[in-house]
Amino acid sequence: MTALAPAPRAAAPAATFTESLPAWLYTDPAFFALERERVFRGSWQIVCHVNDIPEAGDYQTFDFLDETLVTLRGEGGVVRSFHNVCRHRASRLADGSHGNCGHRLVCPYHAWSYGLDGKLSAIPRWQGFEGQDTSDLTLRAVEQEIWNGFVFIRLEPGSPSVAEMMSPYAAEIAPYDFASLQPQGKVVLRPRPVNWKNVGDNYADGLHIPVAHPGLSRLFAGTYAMEAQPWVDKMSGVVTETPSPNWSERGYQALLGGFDHLPPPLQRTWNYYKLWPNMAFDVYPDQIDFMQFIPVSATQTLIREIAYARPDARRETRAARYLNWRINRQVNAEDTVLIERVQAGMSSSSYTAGPLSPAEPCLASFAERMRVAIPEAALPHPPRASA
């Protein structure tokens, strides 16, 4: 494996790039190691929504970059996030993806217990710790930001706050009232044998919509648009009123007039927001999804997602959400094939990088962010290790 020497974060290169990122960044383990340190440790990652943990003692766990984390609802409704690690012998504390620990977290190894505020609550007397100062043995907190009800964490300082990153679209998002959303089912994990950037690139690629997604092409009827802001990309399409020949799409189109909590332009619009580096929100009139492209290795990614929606028991609303699921299940199947084809091509000796057109602003913006975070990303080939 080619070794890459650590380097400090640098300013953006002066040159204007009109090419995609080079192929070696999608397969090289040494570059992936740099991404872990320079991109992901300082990036915001979503754990859950506050309404996933409504009661005291409710928790959600999240594993990321070999770290195990837990977000916990405490007394008085306070939500906090900690490393999910006992301060005694490093055992994992909270098990499973979610649960309720009652009034305290109890370590399953030696029964040390912690309050819902993370403070050490008790150590069994027979273990011989009497007289020892344990005042600093609280759970290690992790930086947390709650943005519109969604709980984000990060392992170390890095990019701006989530609110600042999403600020270009704050007014546009406000009518959806994210804070009131309720989870629809459980988190779904979908492993993919591709680099995480490959998943994100496909998400922000608009040129493949008319080629590879016939359903979306029928729904959007040429309205798909893209734009790039400093920390977030936006893709969007307006669902046409012209009835589709596909029954799922036609039924969904007919139901969109019922979401009058939204201003008229948004009642037929699908908006997609891709937050640096690996987070996305799919914002539909009937529901909101988040997607995370969790890096596992240079060629393995775990897609993590769940849907949320406003409380609405109407039969028409349930039908719209079901049809949305049917439409997007097909889109996901199409994208799964596409990203695996691209990943295979990234290993070809014939390919280094491809040209980017003015119609690919989100890909160009992402490539520039990567070159700023890791200057080696501007190299067409892996750097040689020093002798």
Tab-separated table of C-alpha atoms in Angstrom:
chain	number	residue	atom	x	y	z
A	1	MET	CA	0.000	0.000	0.000
A	2	THR	CA	1.338	3.417	-0.938
A	3	ALA	CA	1.928	5.542	2.151
A	4	LEU	CA	0.751	9.153	2.290
A	5	ALA	CA	2.500	11.455	4.723
A	6	PRO	CA	0.188	13.537	6.926
A	7	ALA	CA	-0.070	17.167	5.873
A	8	PRO	CA	-1.815	20.186	7.367
A	9	ARG	CA	-5.066	21.465	5.922
A	10	ALA	CA	-4.321	23.911	3.127
A	11	ALA	CA	-6.070	26.762	1.368
A	12	ALA	CA	-7.913	26.065	-1.876
A	13	PRO	CA	-5.637	25.563	-4.893
A	14	ALA	CA	-5.395	28.614	-7.121
A	15	ALA	CA	-6.135	26.665	-10.301
A	16	THR	CA	-9.688	26.244	-11.566
A	17	PHE	CA	-10.458	22.553	-11.943
A	18	THR	CA	-12.806	21.345	-14.658
A	19	GLU	CA	-12.211	17.663	-14.002
A	20	SER	CA	-13.723	15.223	-11.567
A	21	LEU	CA	-11.656	13.826	-8.724
A	22	PRO	CA	-9.054	11.317	-9.896
A	23	ALA	CA	-9.987	7.653	-9.825
A	24	TRP	CA	-7.313	6.598	-7.327
A	25	LEU	CA	-9.129	8.501	-4.549
A	26	TYR	CA	-11.966	5.964	-4.833
A	27	THR	CA	-9.833	2.884	-4.205
A	28	ASP	CA	-6.682	3.870	-2.305
A	29	PRO	CA	-6.559	2.773	1.374
A	30	ALA	CA	-3.917	5.366	2.280
A	31	PHE	CA	-6.063	8.192	0.959
A	32	PHE	CA	-9.026	6.764	2.848
A	33	ALA	CA	-6.961	6.977	6.033
A	34	LEU	CA	-6.400	10.684	5.352
A	35	GLU	CA	-10.128	11.187	4.789
A	36	ARG	CA	-10.888	9.654	8.159
A	37	GLU	CA	-8.629	12.167	9.886
A	38	ARG	CA	-9.020	15.335	7.795
A	39	VAL	CA	-12.596	15.080	6.581
A	40	PHE	CA	-14.649	12.896	8.889
A	41	ARG	CA	-13.375	13.525	12.422
A	42	GLY	CA	-14.348	17.184	12.104
A	43	SER	CA	-17.592	16.579	10.223
A	44	TRP	CA	-21.118	16.646	11.589
A	45	GLN	CA	-22.873	13.280	11.612
A	46	ILE	CA	-26.546	12.726	12.304
A	47	VAL	CA	-27.481	10.306	15.082
A	48	CYS	CA	-31.256	10.615	15.273
A	49	HIS	CA	-34.165	13.000	15.740
A	50	VAL	CA	-35.131	14.123	19.231
A	51	ASN	CA	-38.487	12.412	18.682
A	52	ASP	CA	-36.667	9.086	18.330
A	53	ILE	CA	-35.919	9.395	22.051
A	54	PRO	CA	-39.054	10.956	23.576
A	55	GLU	CA	-38.775	9.630	27.163
A	56	ALA	CA	-36.108	9.904	29.862
A	57	GLY	CA	-33.689	7.004	29.476
A	58	ASP	CA	-34.379	6.560	25.751
A	59	TYR	CA	-31.205	6.285	23.715
A	60	GLN	CA	-29.902	5.827	20.189
A	61	THR	CA	-26.430	4.476	19.473
A	62	PHE	CA	-24.213	5.347	16.532
A	63	ASP	CA	-20.936	3.705	15.484
A	64	PHE	CA	-18.586	5.800	13.366
A	65	LEU	CA	-14.845	5.661	12.598
A	66	ASP	CA	-14.239	2.928	15.185
A	67	GLU	CA	-15.978	5.074	17.806
A	68	THR	CA	-19.134	3.960	19.591
A	69	LEU	CA	-21.440	6.799	20.615
A	70	VAL	CA	-24.770	7.177	22.382
A	71	THR	CA	-27.356	9.958	22.378
A	72	LEU	CA	-29.480	9.915	25.505
A	73	ARG	CA	-32.621	11.679	26.728
A	74	GLY	CA	-32.074	12.824	30.321
A	75	GLU	CA	-34.224	14.170	33.103
A	76	GLY	CA	-36.027	17.359	32.186
A	77	GLY	CA	-35.940	16.396	28.515
A	78	VAL	CA	-32.276	17.316	27.997
A	79	VAL	CA	-30.611	15.452	25.121
A	80	ARG	CA	-26.884	14.699	25.443
A	81	SER	CA	-24.351	12.679	23.464
A	82	PHE	CA	-21.449	10.667	24.893
A	83	HIS	CA	-18.854	8.119	23.958
A	84	ASN	CA	-20.605	4.820	24.634
A	85	VAL	CA	-17.648	3.567	26.671
A	86	CYS	CA	-17.319	2.823	30.384
A	87	ARG	CA	-14.571	4.821	32.118
A	88	HIS	CA	-13.442	1.716	34.055
A	89	ARG	CA	-12.463	-0.949	31.508
A	90	ALA	CA	-13.808	0.478	28.228
A	91	SER	CA	-16.808	-1.805	27.882
A	92	ARG	CA	-19.628	-0.723	25.617
A	93	LEU	CA	-22.479	0.552	27.801
A	94	ALA	CA	-25.690	0.818	25.755
A	95	ASP	CA	-26.447	-2.169	23.538
A	96	GLY	CA	-28.339	-2.346	20.280
A	97	SER	CA	-29.269	0.528	18.011
A	98	HIS	CA	-31.806	1.961	20.486
A	99	GLY	CA	-33.497	1.280	23.796
A	100	ASN	CA	-34.308	2.641	27.231
A	101	CYS	CA	-31.852	2.348	30.129
A	102	GLY	CA	-34.192	3.568	32.857
A	103	HIS	CA	-32.685	6.134	35.226
A	104	ARG	CA	-29.068	5.202	34.598
A	105	LEU	CA	-26.666	3.426	32.278
A	106	VAL	CA	-25.216	0.310	33.902
A	107	CYS	CA	-22.059	-1.268	32.534
A	108	PRO	CA	-22.641	-4.977	31.778
A	109	TYR	CA	-19.014	-5.799	32.639
A	110	HIS	CA	-18.499	-4.585	36.237
A	111	ALA	CA	-21.817	-2.829	37.008
A	112	TRP	CA	-20.455	0.710	37.170
A	113	SER	CA	-23.447	2.994	36.617
A	114	TYR	CA	-23.873	6.486	35.191
A	115	GLY	CA	-26.709	8.974	35.498
A	116	LEU	CA	-28.532	10.262	32.451
A	117	ASP	CA	-26.317	13.354	32.641
A	118	GLY	CA	-23.216	11.163	32.192
A	119	LYS	CA	-21.960	11.504	35.776
A	120	LEU	CA	-20.662	8.412	37.531
A	121	SER	CA	-23.477	7.287	39.805
A	122	ALA	CA	-22.189	4.223	41.640
A	123	ILE	CA	-19.464	1.589	41.860
A	124	PRO	CA	-20.199	-1.691	43.639
A	125	ARG	CA	-18.650	-1.433	47.130
A	126	TRP	CA	-17.027	-4.857	46.977
A	127	GLN	CA	-14.739	-3.730	44.132
A	128	GLY	CA	-12.433	-1.810	46.502
A	129	PHE	CA	-12.609	1.721	45.138
A	130	GLU	CA	-13.534	3.353	48.479
A	131	GLY	CA	-11.418	6.417	49.135
A	132	GLN	CA	-10.409	6.864	45.508
A	133	ASP	CA	-11.331	10.173	43.828
A	134	THR	CA	-13.763	9.295	41.056
A	135	SER	CA	-15.135	12.808	40.485
A	136	ASP	CA	-13.628	13.069	36.996
A	137	LEU	CA	-14.889	9.679	35.812
A	138	THR	CA	-17.907	11.028	33.959
A	139	LEU	CA	-18.750	9.743	30.510
A	140	ARG	CA	-16.780	11.551	27.832
A	141	ALA	CA	-19.127	13.970	26.105
A	142	VAL	CA	-19.060	14.419	22.344
A	143	GLU	CA	-19.816	17.745	20.668
A	144	GLN	CA	-23.493	17.960	19.766
A	145	GLU	CA	-25.765	20.271	17.807
A	146	ILE	CA	-29.530	19.947	17.567
A	147	TRP	CA	-30.673	21.457	14.280
A	148	ASN	CA	-34.435	21.587	13.667
A	149	GLY	CA	-34.899	18.528	15.865
A	150	PHE	CA	-32.123	16.450	14.312
A	151	VAL	CA	-29.228	15.515	16.612
A	152	PHE	CA	-25.778	15.893	15.068
A	153	ILE	CA	-22.436	15.029	16.669
A	154	ARG	CA	-18.792	15.384	15.688
A	155	LEU	CA	-15.601	13.970	17.139
A	156	GLU	CA	-13.512	17.134	16.961
A	157	PRO	CA	-13.861	20.757	15.775
A	158	GLY	CA	-14.001	21.249	12.030
A	159	SER	CA	-16.600	22.672	9.684
A	160	PRO	CA	-19.092	25.405	10.673
A	161	SER	CA	-22.245	24.619	12.624
A	162	VAL	CA	-25.004	22.695	10.878
A	163	ALA	CA	-27.215	25.779	11.134
A	164	GLU	CA	-24.594	27.877	9.353
A	165	MET	CA	-23.982	25.237	6.717
A	166	MET	CA	-27.710	24.952	5.965
A	167	SER	CA	-28.416	28.687	6.297
A	168	PRO	CA	-28.849	29.327	2.539
A	169	TYR	CA	-32.014	27.208	2.698
A	170	ALA	CA	-33.281	28.007	6.200
A	171	ALA	CA	-36.316	29.953	4.981
A	172	GLU	CA	-37.143	27.352	2.362
A	173	ILE	CA	-37.031	24.512	4.906
A	174	ALA	CA	-38.990	26.322	7.642
A	175	PRO	CA	-42.521	25.417	6.398
A	176	TYR	CA	-41.774	21.697	6.785
A	177	ASP	CA	-41.430	22.134	10.582
A	178	PHE	CA	-38.682	19.523	10.914
A	179	ALA	CA	-38.832	19.695	14.715
A	180	SER	CA	-42.318	18.149	14.758
A	181	LEU	CA	-41.401	15.139	12.617
A	182	GLN	CA	-41.991	11.627	13.900
A	183	PRO	CA	-39.969	8.550	12.854
A	184	GLN	CA	-41.565	6.208	10.331
A	185	GLY	CA	-40.155	2.781	11.166
A	186	LYS	CA	-36.519	2.100	12.026
A	187	VAL	CA	-33.125	2.996	10.633
A	188	VAL	CA	-32.231	0.929	7.577
A	189	LEU	CA	-28.598	-0.012	6.884
A	190	ARG	CA	-27.639	-0.902	3.313
A	191	PRO	CA	-24.024	-1.995	2.676
A	192	ARG	CA	-22.591	-1.144	-0.738
A	193	PRO	CA	-19.257	-2.334	-2.235
A	194	VAL	CA	-18.268	1.183	-3.319
A	195	ASN	CA	-16.354	4.199	-2.048
A	196	TRP	CA	-18.453	6.680	-0.051
A	197	LYS	CA	-17.686	9.472	-2.548
A	198	ASN	CA	-19.144	7.356	-5.310
A	199	VAL	CA	-22.489	7.298	-3.471
A	200	GLY	CA	-22.383	11.039	-2.841
A	201	ASP	CA	-21.341	11.843	-6.406
A	202	ASN	CA	-24.265	9.885	-7.760
A	203	TYR	CA	-26.637	11.660	-5.365
A	204	ALA	CA	-25.508	15.064	-6.677
A	205	ASP	CA	-25.250	14.064	-10.350
A	206	GLY	CA	-28.130	15.429	-12.418
A	207	LEU	CA	-26.979	14.350	-15.851
A	208	HIS	CA	-27.890	10.712	-15.217
A	209	ILE	CA	-31.539	11.470	-14.347
A	210	PRO	CA	-32.890	11.482	-17.955
A	211	VAL	CA	-30.660	8.536	-18.867
A	212	ALA	CA	-31.025	6.096	-15.979
A	213	HIS	CA	-34.184	7.087	-14.060
A	214	PRO	CA	-37.229	6.870	-16.352
A	215	GLY	CA	-39.615	7.234	-13.420
A	216	LEU	CA	-38.049	10.459	-12.178
A	217	SER	CA	-37.880	11.722	-15.740
A	218	ARG	CA	-41.623	11.212	-16.116
A	219	LEU	CA	-42.331	12.901	-12.781
A	220	PHE	CA	-40.050	15.899	-13.189
A	221	ALA	CA	-40.632	16.453	-16.920
A	222	GLY	CA	-37.413	18.401	-17.472
A	223	THR	CA	-37.559	20.547	-14.301
A	224	TYR	CA	-34.610	18.947	-12.459
A	225	ALA	CA	-32.181	21.630	-11.262
A	226	MET	CA	-28.947	21.794	-9.262
A	227	GLU	CA	-27.024	24.453	-7.371
A	228	ALA	CA	-24.000	24.471	-5.073
A	229	GLN	CA	-23.540	26.558	-1.917
A	230	PRO	CA	-20.329	26.629	0.172
A	231	TRP	CA	-21.318	23.694	2.419
A	232	VAL	CA	-24.493	22.276	0.913
A	233	ASP	CA	-25.696	21.290	-2.542
A	234	LYS	CA	-29.320	21.410	-3.625
A	235	MET	CA	-31.061	19.317	-6.260
A	236	SER	CA	-34.761	19.681	-6.996
A	237	GLY	CA	-37.561	18.719	-9.332
A	238	VAL	CA	-41.200	19.760	-9.673
A	239	VAL	CA	-43.655	16.887	-10.015
A	240	THR	CA	-45.671	17.478	-13.161
A	241	GLU	CA	-49.466	17.402	-13.168
A	242	THR	CA	-49.472	15.512	-16.471
A	243	PRO	CA	-50.561	11.978	-15.467
A	244	SER	CA	-47.822	9.354	-15.702
A	245	PRO	CA	-48.496	6.053	-17.509
A	246	ASN	CA	-47.062	4.305	-14.413
A	247	TRP	CA	-49.798	3.681	-11.819
A	248	SER	CA	-47.625	4.383	-8.749
A	249	GLU	CA	-46.466	7.684	-10.157
A	250	ARG	CA	-49.943	8.618	-11.399
A	251	GLY	CA	-51.483	7.883	-8.003
A	252	TYR	CA	-48.809	9.892	-6.214
A	253	GLN	CA	-49.294	12.861	-8.534
A	254	ALA	CA	-53.005	12.906	-7.765
A	255	LEU	CA	-52.444	13.054	-4.008
A	256	LEU	CA	-50.025	15.992	-3.814
A	257	GLY	CA	-52.740	18.623	-3.510
A	258	GLY	CA	-53.505	17.503	0.026
A	259	PHE	CA	-50.366	18.887	1.701
A	260	ASP	CA	-51.642	22.411	2.256
A	261	HIS	CA	-49.390	23.031	5.271
A	262	LEU	CA	-46.822	23.904	2.602
A	263	PRO	CA	-46.881	26.941	0.301
A	264	PRO	CA	-48.151	26.006	-3.199
A	265	PRO	CA	-44.722	25.864	-4.895
A	266	LEU	CA	-43.511	23.258	-2.389
A	267	GLN	CA	-46.602	21.058	-2.596
A	268	ARG	CA	-45.325	19.502	-5.814
A	269	THR	CA	-41.558	19.869	-5.289
A	270	TRP	CA	-38.985	17.265	-4.306
A	271	ASN	CA	-35.924	18.942	-2.790
A	272	TYR	CA	-32.654	17.171	-2.057
A	273	TYR	CA	-29.999	18.768	0.172
A	274	LYS	CA	-26.515	17.243	0.356
A	275	LEU	CA	-24.594	18.475	3.395
A	276	TRP	CA	-20.797	18.224	3.442
A	277	PRO	CA	-19.377	15.648	3.439
A	278	ASN	CA	-21.717	12.634	3.548
A	279	MET	CA	-25.210	13.655	4.692
A	280	ALA	CA	-28.363	14.210	2.670
A	281	PHE	CA	-31.986	15.145	3.281
A	282	ASP	CA	-34.678	14.097	0.829
A	283	VAL	CA	-37.502	16.570	1.422
A	284	TYR	CA	-40.853	15.598	-0.075
A	285	PRO	CA	-44.287	17.124	0.535
A	286	ASP	CA	-45.381	13.934	2.312
A	287	GLN	CA	-42.230	12.964	4.273
A	288	ILE	CA	-38.547	13.698	4.906
A	289	ASP	CA	-35.712	11.153	4.758
A	290	PHE	CA	-32.124	11.440	5.831
A	291	MET	CA	-29.355	9.480	4.172
A	292	GLN	CA	-25.814	9.012	5.445
A	293	PHE	CA	-23.003	7.581	3.353
A	294	ILE	CA	-20.915	6.073	6.147
A	295	PRO	CA	-17.350	5.226	5.096
A	296	VAL	CA	-16.251	1.719	6.057
A	297	SER	CA	-13.153	1.286	3.880
A	298	ALA	CA	-11.796	2.622	0.613
A	299	THR	CA	-14.261	0.403	-1.241
A	300	GLN	CA	-17.064	-0.200	1.284
A	301	THR	CA	-19.875	2.134	2.346
A	302	LEU	CA	-22.864	1.729	4.636
A	303	ILE	CA	-25.913	3.731	3.594
A	304	ARG	CA	-27.927	4.640	6.700
A	305	GLU	CA	-31.432	6.055	6.315
A	306	ILE	CA	-34.857	6.510	7.883
A	307	ALA	CA	-38.022	8.439	7.003
A	308	TYR	CA	-39.809	11.015	9.177
A	309	ALA	CA	-43.194	12.651	8.728
A	310	ARG	CA	-45.654	15.061	10.281
A	311	PRO	CA	-48.406	13.438	12.331
A	312	ASP	CA	-51.178	12.882	9.761
A	313	ALA	CA	-53.537	9.912	9.930
A	314	ARG	CA	-55.434	10.638	6.718
A	315	ARG	CA	-55.780	7.689	4.372
A	316	GLU	CA	-54.633	9.864	1.469
A	317	THR	CA	-51.433	10.745	3.298
A	318	ARG	CA	-50.673	7.106	4.067
A	319	ALA	CA	-51.257	6.293	0.395
A	320	ALA	CA	-48.926	9.071	-0.750
A	321	ARG	CA	-46.132	7.830	1.531
A	322	TYR	CA	-46.587	4.268	0.290
A	323	LEU	CA	-46.425	5.390	-3.337
A	324	ASN	CA	-43.393	7.554	-2.585
A	325	TRP	CA	-41.720	4.430	-1.191
A	326	ARG	CA	-42.573	2.417	-4.320
A	327	ILE	CA	-41.201	5.105	-6.626
A	328	ASN	CA	-37.977	5.553	-4.671
A	329	ARG	CA	-37.438	1.834	-4.179
A	330	GLN	CA	-37.086	1.631	-7.967
A	331	VAL	CA	-34.801	4.672	-8.044
A	332	ASN	CA	-32.585	3.094	-5.360
A	333	ALA	CA	-32.375	-0.149	-7.332
A	334	GLU	CA	-31.303	1.778	-10.423
A	335	ASP	CA	-28.701	3.767	-8.477
A	336	THR	CA	-27.286	0.611	-6.868
A	337	VAL	CA	-26.392	-0.729	-10.296
A	338	LEU	CA	-24.968	2.610	-11.439
A	339	ILE	CA	-22.600	3.155	-8.510
A	340	GLU	CA	-21.243	-0.386	-8.711
A	341	ARG	CA	-20.534	0.090	-12.430
A	342	VAL	CA	-18.667	3.315	-11.678
A	343	GLN	CA	-16.714	1.769	-8.801
A	344	ALA	CA	-15.531	-1.032	-11.093
A	345	GLY	CA	-14.409	1.538	-13.646
A	346	MET	CA	-12.396	3.472	-11.077
A	347	SER	CA	-9.980	0.522	-10.944
A	348	SER	CA	-9.346	0.596	-14.684
A	349	SER	CA	-5.885	1.642	-15.866
A	350	SER	CA	-7.611	3.513	-18.708
A	351	TYR	CA	-9.284	6.074	-16.451
A	352	THR	CA	-7.857	8.889	-14.343
A	353	ALA	CA	-10.474	11.679	-14.280
A	354	GLY	CA	-13.319	12.898	-16.466
A	355	PRO	CA	-14.401	16.363	-17.603
A	356	LEU	CA	-17.088	18.257	-15.704
A	357	SER	CA	-19.582	20.432	-17.566
A	358	PRO	CA	-21.236	23.646	-16.307
A	359	ALA	CA	-24.307	21.453	-15.749
A	360	GLU	CA	-22.429	19.582	-12.987
A	361	PRO	CA	-21.922	22.345	-10.373
A	362	CYS	CA	-22.385	20.085	-7.356
A	363	LEU	CA	-19.720	17.616	-8.478
A	364	ALA	CA	-17.322	20.480	-9.177
A	365	SER	CA	-18.024	22.048	-5.777
A	366	PHE	CA	-17.520	18.744	-3.940
A	367	ALA	CA	-14.247	18.103	-5.778
A	368	GLU	CA	-12.997	21.539	-4.759
A	369	ARG	CA	-13.936	20.945	-1.110
A	370	MET	CA	-11.994	17.686	-1.165
A	371	ARG	CA	-8.926	19.397	-2.641
A	372	VAL	CA	-9.079	22.022	0.092
A	373	ALA	CA	-9.398	19.418	2.851
A	374	ILE	CA	-6.722	17.102	1.398
A	375	PRO	CA	-4.342	18.763	-1.104
A	376	GLU	CA	-3.198	15.329	-2.334
A	377	ALA	CA	-6.653	15.021	-3.922
A	378	ALA	CA	-5.397	17.307	-6.716
A	379	LEU	CA	-2.806	14.748	-7.801
A	380	PRO	CA	-3.698	12.587	-10.825
A	381	HIS	CA	-1.912	9.603	-9.299
A	382	PRO	CA	-0.964	8.512	-5.765
A	383	PRO	CA	2.220	10.190	-4.492
A	384	ARG	CA	5.212	7.945	-4.172
A	385	ALA	CA	6.360	7.080	-0.683
A	386	SER	CA	9.571	8.791	0.403
A	387	ALA	CA	12.632	6.558	0.344
